[in-house]
Short mmCIF file of C-alpha atoms in Angstrom, two decimals:
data_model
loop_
_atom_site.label_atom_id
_atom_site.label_comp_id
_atom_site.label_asym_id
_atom_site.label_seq_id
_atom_site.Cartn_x
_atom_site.Cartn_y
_atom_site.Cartn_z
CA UNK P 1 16.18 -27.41 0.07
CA UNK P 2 12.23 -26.99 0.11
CA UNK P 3 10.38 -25.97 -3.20
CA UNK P 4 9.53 -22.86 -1.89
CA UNK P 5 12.95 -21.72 -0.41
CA UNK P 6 14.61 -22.66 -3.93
CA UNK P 7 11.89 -20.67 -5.78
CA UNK P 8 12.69 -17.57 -3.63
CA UNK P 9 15.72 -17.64 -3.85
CA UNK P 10 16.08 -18.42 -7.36
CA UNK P 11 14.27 -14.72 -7.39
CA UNK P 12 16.61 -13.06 -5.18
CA UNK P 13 19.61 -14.15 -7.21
CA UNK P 14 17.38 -12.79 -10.81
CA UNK P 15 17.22 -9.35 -9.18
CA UNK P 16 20.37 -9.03 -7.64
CA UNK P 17 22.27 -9.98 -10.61
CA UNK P 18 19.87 -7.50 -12.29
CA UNK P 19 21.25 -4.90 -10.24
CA UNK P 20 24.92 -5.81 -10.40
CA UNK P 21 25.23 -6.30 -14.24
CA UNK P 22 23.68 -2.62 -14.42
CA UNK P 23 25.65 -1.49 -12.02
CA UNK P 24 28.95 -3.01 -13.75
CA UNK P 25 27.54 -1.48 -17.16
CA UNK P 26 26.98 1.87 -15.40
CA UNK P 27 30.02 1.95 -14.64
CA UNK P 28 31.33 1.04 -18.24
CA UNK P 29 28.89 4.14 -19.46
CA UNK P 30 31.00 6.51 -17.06
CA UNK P 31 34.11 5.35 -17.89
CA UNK P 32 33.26 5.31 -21.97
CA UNK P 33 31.85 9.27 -21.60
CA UNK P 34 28.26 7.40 -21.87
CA UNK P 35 27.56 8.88 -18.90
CA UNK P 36 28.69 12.33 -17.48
CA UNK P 37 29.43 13.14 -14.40
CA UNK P 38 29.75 10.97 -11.51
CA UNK P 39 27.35 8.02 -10.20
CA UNK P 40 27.74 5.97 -7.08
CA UNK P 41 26.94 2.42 -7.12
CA UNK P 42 25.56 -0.25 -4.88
CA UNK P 43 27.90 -3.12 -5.84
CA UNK P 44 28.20 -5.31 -2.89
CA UNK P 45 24.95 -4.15 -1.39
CA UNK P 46 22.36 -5.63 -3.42
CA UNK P 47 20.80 -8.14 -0.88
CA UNK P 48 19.08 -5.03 0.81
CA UNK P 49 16.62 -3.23 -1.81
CA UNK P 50 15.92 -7.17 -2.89
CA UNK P 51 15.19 -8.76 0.48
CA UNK P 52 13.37 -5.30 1.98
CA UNK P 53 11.46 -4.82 -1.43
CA UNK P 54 10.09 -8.40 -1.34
CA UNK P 55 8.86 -8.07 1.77
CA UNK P 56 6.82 -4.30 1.54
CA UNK P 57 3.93 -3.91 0.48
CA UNK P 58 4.56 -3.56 -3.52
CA UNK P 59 2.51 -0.19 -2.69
CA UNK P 60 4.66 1.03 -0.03
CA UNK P 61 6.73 3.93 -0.61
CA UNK P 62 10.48 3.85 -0.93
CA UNK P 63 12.88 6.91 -0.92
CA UNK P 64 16.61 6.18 -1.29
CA UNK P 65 19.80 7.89 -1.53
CA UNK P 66 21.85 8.70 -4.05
CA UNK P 67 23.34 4.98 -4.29
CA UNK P 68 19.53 4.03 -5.11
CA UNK P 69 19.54 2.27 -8.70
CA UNK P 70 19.18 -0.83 -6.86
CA UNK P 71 16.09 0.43 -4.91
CA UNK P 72 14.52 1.50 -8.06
CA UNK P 73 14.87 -2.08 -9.81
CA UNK P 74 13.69 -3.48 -6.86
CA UNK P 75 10.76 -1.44 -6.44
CA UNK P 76 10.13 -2.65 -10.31
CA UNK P 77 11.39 0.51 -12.38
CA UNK P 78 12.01 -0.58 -15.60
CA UNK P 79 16.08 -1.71 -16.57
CA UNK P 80 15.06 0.37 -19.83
CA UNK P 81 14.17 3.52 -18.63
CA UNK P 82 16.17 3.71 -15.76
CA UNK P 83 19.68 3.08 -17.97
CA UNK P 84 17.93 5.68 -20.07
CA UNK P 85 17.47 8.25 -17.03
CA UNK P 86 20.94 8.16 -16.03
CA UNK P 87 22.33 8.34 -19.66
CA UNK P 88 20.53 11.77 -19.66
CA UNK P 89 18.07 10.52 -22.02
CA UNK P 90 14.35 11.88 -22.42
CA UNK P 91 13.26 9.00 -20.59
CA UNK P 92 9.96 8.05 -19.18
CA UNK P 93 11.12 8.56 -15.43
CA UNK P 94 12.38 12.20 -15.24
CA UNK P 95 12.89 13.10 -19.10
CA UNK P 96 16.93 13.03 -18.32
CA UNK P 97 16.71 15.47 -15.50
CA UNK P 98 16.58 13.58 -12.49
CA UNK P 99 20.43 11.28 -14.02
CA UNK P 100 21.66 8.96 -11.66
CA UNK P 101 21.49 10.42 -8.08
CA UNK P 102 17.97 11.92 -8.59
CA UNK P 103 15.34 9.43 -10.45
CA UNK P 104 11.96 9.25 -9.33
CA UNK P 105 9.06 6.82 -10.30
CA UNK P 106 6.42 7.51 -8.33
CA UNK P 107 4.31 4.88 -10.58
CA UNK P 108 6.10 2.34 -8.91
CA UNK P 109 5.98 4.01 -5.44
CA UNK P 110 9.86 4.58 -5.77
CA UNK P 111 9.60 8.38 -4.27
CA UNK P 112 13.24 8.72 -5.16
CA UNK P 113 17.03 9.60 -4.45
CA UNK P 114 18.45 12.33 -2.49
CA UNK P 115 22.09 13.30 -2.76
CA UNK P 116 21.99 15.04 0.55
CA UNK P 117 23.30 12.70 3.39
CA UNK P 118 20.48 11.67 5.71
CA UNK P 119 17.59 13.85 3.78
CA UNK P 120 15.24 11.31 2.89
CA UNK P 121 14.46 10.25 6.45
CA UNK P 122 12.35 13.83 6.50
CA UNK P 123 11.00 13.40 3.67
CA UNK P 124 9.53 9.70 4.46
CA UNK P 125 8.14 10.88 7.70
CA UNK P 126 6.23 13.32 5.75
CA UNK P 127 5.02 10.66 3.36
CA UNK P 128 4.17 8.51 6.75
CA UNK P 129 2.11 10.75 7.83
CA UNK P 130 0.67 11.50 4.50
CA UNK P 131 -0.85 7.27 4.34
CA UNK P 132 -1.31 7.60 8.71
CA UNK P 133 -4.26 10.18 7.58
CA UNK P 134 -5.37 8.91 4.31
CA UNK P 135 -5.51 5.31 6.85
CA UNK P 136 -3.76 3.90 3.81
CA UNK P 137 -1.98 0.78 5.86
CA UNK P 138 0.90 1.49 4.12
CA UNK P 139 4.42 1.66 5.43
CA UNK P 140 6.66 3.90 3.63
CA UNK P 141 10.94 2.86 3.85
CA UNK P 142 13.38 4.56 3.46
CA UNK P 143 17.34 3.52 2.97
CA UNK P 144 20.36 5.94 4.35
CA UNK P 145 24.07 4.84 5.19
CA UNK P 146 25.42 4.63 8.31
CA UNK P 147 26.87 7.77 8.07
CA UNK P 148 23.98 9.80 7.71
CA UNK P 149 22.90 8.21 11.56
CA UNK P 150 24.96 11.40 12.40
CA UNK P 151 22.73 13.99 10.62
CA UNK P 152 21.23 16.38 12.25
CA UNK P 153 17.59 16.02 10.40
CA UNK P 154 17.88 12.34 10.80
CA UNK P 155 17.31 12.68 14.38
CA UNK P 156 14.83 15.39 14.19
CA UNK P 157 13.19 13.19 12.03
CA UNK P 158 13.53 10.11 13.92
CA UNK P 159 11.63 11.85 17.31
CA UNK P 160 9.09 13.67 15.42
CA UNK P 161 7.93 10.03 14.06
CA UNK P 162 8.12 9.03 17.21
CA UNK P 163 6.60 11.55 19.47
CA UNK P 164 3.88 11.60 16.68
CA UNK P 165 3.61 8.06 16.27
CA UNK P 166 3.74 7.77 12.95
CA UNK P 167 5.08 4.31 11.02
CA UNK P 168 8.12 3.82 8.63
CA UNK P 169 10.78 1.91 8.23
CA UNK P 170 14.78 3.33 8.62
CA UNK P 171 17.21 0.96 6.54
CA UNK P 172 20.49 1.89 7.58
CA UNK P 173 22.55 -0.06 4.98
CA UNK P 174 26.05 -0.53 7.25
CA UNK P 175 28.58 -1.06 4.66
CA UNK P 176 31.50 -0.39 6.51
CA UNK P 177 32.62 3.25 5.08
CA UNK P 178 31.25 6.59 5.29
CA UNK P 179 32.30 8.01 2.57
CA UNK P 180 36.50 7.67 2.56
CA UNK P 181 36.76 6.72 6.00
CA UNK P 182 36.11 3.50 8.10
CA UNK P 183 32.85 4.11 9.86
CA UNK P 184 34.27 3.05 13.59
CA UNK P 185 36.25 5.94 13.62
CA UNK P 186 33.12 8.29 12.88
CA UNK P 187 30.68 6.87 15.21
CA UNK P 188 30.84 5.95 18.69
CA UNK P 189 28.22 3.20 19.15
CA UNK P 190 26.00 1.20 16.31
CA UNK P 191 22.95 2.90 14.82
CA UNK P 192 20.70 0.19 16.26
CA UNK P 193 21.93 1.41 19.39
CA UNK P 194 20.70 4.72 18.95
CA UNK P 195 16.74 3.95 18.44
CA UNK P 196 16.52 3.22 22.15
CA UNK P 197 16.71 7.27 22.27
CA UNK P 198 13.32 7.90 20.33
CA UNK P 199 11.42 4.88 22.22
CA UNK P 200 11.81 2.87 19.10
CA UNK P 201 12.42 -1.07 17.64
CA UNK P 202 15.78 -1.75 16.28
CA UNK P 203 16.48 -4.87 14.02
CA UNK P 204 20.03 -5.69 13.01
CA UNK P 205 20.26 -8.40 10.31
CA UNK P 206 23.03 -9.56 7.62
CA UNK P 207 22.40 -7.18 5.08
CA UNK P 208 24.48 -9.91 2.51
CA UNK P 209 21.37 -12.44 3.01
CA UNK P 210 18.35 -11.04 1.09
CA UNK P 211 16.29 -13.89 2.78
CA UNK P 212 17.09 -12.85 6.21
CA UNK P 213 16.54 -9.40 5.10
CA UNK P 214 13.08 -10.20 3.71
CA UNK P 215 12.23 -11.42 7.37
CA UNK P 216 13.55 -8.88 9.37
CA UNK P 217 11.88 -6.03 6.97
CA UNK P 218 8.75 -8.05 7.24
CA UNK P 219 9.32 -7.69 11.24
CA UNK P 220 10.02 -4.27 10.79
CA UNK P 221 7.07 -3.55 8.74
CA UNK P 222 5.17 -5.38 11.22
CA UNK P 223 6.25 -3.70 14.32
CA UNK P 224 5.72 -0.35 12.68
CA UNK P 225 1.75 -0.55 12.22
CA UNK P 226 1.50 -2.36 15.55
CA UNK P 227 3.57 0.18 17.62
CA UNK P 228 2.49 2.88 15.48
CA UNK P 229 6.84 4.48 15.43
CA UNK P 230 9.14 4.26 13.24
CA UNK P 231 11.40 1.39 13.31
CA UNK P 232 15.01 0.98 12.67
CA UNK P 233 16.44 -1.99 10.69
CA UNK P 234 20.34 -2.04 10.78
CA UNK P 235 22.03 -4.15 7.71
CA UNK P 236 25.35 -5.00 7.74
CA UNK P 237 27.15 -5.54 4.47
CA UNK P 238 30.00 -4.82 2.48
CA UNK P 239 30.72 -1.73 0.02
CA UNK P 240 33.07 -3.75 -2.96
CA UNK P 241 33.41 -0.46 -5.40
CA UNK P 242 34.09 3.02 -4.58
CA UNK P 243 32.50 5.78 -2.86
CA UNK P 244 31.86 6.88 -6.43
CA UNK P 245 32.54 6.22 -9.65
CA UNK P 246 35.48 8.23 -9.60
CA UNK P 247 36.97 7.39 -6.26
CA UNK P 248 40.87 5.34 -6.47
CA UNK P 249 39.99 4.37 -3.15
CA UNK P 250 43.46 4.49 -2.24
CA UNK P 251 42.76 5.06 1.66
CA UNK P 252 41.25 1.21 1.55
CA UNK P 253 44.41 -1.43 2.78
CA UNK P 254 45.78 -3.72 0.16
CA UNK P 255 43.77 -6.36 -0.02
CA UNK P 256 40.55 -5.45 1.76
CA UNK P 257 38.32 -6.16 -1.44
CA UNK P 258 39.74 -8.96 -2.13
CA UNK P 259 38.73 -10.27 1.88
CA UNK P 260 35.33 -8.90 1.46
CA UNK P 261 34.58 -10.32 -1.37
CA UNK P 262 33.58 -13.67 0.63
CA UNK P 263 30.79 -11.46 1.89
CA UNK P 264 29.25 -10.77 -1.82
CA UNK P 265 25.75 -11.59 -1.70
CA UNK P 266 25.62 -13.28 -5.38
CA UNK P 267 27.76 -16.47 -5.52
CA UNK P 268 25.90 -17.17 -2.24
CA UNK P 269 22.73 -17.27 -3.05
CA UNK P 270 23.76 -18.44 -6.73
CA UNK P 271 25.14 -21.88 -5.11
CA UNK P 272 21.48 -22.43 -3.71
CA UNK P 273 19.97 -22.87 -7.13
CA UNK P 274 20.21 -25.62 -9.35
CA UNK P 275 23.18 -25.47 -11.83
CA UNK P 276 21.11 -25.26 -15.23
CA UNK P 277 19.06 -23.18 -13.88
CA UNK P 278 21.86 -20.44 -12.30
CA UNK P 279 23.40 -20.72 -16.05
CA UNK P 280 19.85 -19.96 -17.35
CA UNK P 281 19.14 -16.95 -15.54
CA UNK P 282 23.09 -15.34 -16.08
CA UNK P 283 22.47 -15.84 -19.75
CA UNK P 284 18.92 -13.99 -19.40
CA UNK P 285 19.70 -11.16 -17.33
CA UNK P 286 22.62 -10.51 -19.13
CA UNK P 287 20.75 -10.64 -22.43
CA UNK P 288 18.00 -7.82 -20.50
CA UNK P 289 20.80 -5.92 -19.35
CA UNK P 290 22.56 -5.39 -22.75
CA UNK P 291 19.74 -4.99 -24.22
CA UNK P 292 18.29 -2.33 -21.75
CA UNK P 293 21.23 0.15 -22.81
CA UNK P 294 20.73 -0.86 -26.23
CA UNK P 295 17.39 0.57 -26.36
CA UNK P 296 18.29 3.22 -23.74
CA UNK P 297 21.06 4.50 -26.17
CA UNK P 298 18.07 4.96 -29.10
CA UNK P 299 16.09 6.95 -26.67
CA UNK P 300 16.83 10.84 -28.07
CA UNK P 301 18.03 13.15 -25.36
CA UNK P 302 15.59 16.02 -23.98
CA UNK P 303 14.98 18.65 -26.95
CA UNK P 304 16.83 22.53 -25.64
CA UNK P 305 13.40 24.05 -25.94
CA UNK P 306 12.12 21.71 -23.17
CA UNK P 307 14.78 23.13 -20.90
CA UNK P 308 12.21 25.30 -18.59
CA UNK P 309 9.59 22.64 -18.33
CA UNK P 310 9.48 21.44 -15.36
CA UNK P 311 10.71 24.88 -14.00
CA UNK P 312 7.59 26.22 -11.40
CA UNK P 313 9.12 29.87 -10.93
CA UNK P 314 11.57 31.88 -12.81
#
C-alpha cells in the first residue's frame, strides 16, 4: 500500500473511531440520565461526514440533520464542547440550547442540524446563493436520509437550485431505513434516480468507504462550480443502532445487525493500517474521548437568569 494511501487512511480510521467512541458514550450518557431526552446516532455511518469532509473545502458550509454529531467532528468541532452541548452544558457552541439534534458552529462552517426531515436542503440553497453572490468559490453540503428524498421542500429546493443555477452538494446518506421501516417499501425508484428531474449530476458511491467517498464528493464538488446546479451524491451504507436512542428496533429481522455488521466502515479501514499503529490510535482516541466528557461534565450548566438570552421577541 503506497505512503500516501496508508497516511490517509490512517486519518480516516482516527476520525471515524472519533465519531463512534462518542457516539457509543452518547449513548452511555442517555442511558445513565447524563443526557435527557432522546439523541439519534450515526453508528454505522461514519465513512460519510469523514470521506465528504476531507474532500470540501475546510471553508465550505455543512448543514446536517439531526443524526449530525458526526458532521460536526468532521467539520472539526471540538469532542469537548460538542459532548458538552449535548449534555446541556453552557458550552461554547450553543450555551446548552442547541443539545444534540440542534448544535451549530458556525466557526467551523458547521451551519448545523435540523430535526425536520428534509429541511436543511432549503436552507443550504439559501447559503448557496449567499457565497454564488459574495463569488466566494465555495460549495456549501448538505446531508439528509433517504427518506427525506420524499419531502416536499426537498424538491422545491432541488429545482430552485437548479433553475437558478446555483451550486451545492445533496448527500443523501442511504442507510437502508427511514425511520422504522425498510426504505424499498417507501420509495419507488433510488434518489440518484430522481436528479435527472431537475437537470442535475447524480453520484452513487459506497457510503462504507470514506476513500471512495472523498472522491466522489470531490467529483461532486467539482461538477457543482463547473455546471453551476446542485449535485446529488447518493451513499449507500448501513444504519447498525436505532432510529434513536430509544428505539427496541423490534420491526428489524433477527439477525439483520449481526449481517450488516460486515458492512461497518471501521475494522475495514482499521486492517489497512499497520498493527502498532491501529493499537496506537484506539488507545489515543479513546483516551480524547473519555476525557472529552470528563471535562464536558465540569462545564456548569446555563445559569436560569440566562434563560431569555438568545430570545429576539417576546
Amino acid at each position: 500500500m503506497a505512503e500516501e494511501a496508508r497516511s490517509t487512511a490512517s486519518l480516516d480510521y482516527r476520525d471515524m473511531l472519533r465519531i463512534r467512541l462518542m457516539e457509543e458514550e452518547v449513548m452511555r450518557c442517555v442511558q445513565d440520565g447524563r443526557i435527557t431526552g432522546s439523541t439519534h446516532l450515526c453508528i454505522g455511518q461514519e465513512a460519510i461526514p469523514v470521506g465528504v469532509c476531507r474532500a470540501l473545502d475546510p471553508r465550505d458550509p455543512v448543514v446536517a440533520t439531526y443524526r449530525g454529531h458526526g458532521w460536526a467532528l468532521a467539520k472539526g468541532v471540538s469532542p469537548v464542547q460538542l459532548a458538552a452541548e449535548v449534555m446541556g452544558r453552557d458550552s461554547e457552541l450553543n450555551g446548552g440550547r442547541g443539545g444534540s439534534a440542534y448544535l451549530s458552529s458556525p466557526a467551523h462552517a458547521f451551519m448545523g442540524e435540523n430535526s425536520i426531515v428534509g429541511a436543511g436542503v432549503p436552507v443550504t440553497l439559501g447559503l448557496a446563493m449567499a457565497h454564488q453572490r459574495r463569488a466566494t468559490g465555495l460549495v456549501p453540503a448538505v446531508s439528509i436520509g433517504d427518506g427525506a428524498m420524499n419531502q416536499g421542500n426537498v424538491h422545491e429546493a432541488l429545482n430552485m437550485g437548479s433553475v437558478l443555477g446555483v451550486p451545492f452538494i445533496v448527500v443523501v446518506e442511504n442507510n437502508g431505513y427511514v425511520e422504522m421501516t425498510t426504505s424499498d417499501l417507501l420509495t419507488a425508484v433510488p434518489a440518484a434516480a430522481r436528479a435527472a428531474a431537475y437537470a442535475m449530476r447524480a453520484i452513487e458511491v459506497d457510503g462504507n468507504d470514506p476513500s471512495a467517498v472523498a472522491d466522489a464528493a470531490r467529483e461532486a464538488r467539482a461538477i457543482a462550480l463547473a455546471d453551476s446546479r446542485p449535485v446529488m451524491l447518493e451513499a449507500h451504507t448501513k444504519r447498525l443502532g436505532g432510529h434513536y436512542s430509544g428505539d427496541a428496533q423490534m420491526y428489524r429481522p433477527v439477525g439483520e445487525v449481526d449481517l450488516w455488521r460486515a458492512f461497518d466502515p471501521l475494522p475495514k479501514c482499521r486492517a489497512l493500517l499497520d498493527p502498532a499503529d491501529a493499537e496506537e490510535t484506539d488507545a489515543a482516541v479513546a483516551t480524547e474521548v473519555a476525557e472529552s466528557f470528563r471535562r464536558a461534565a465540569e462545564i456548569p450548566f446555563p445559569s436560569a437568569s440566562e434563560v431569555m438570552a438568545h430570545v429576539r421577541a417576546h
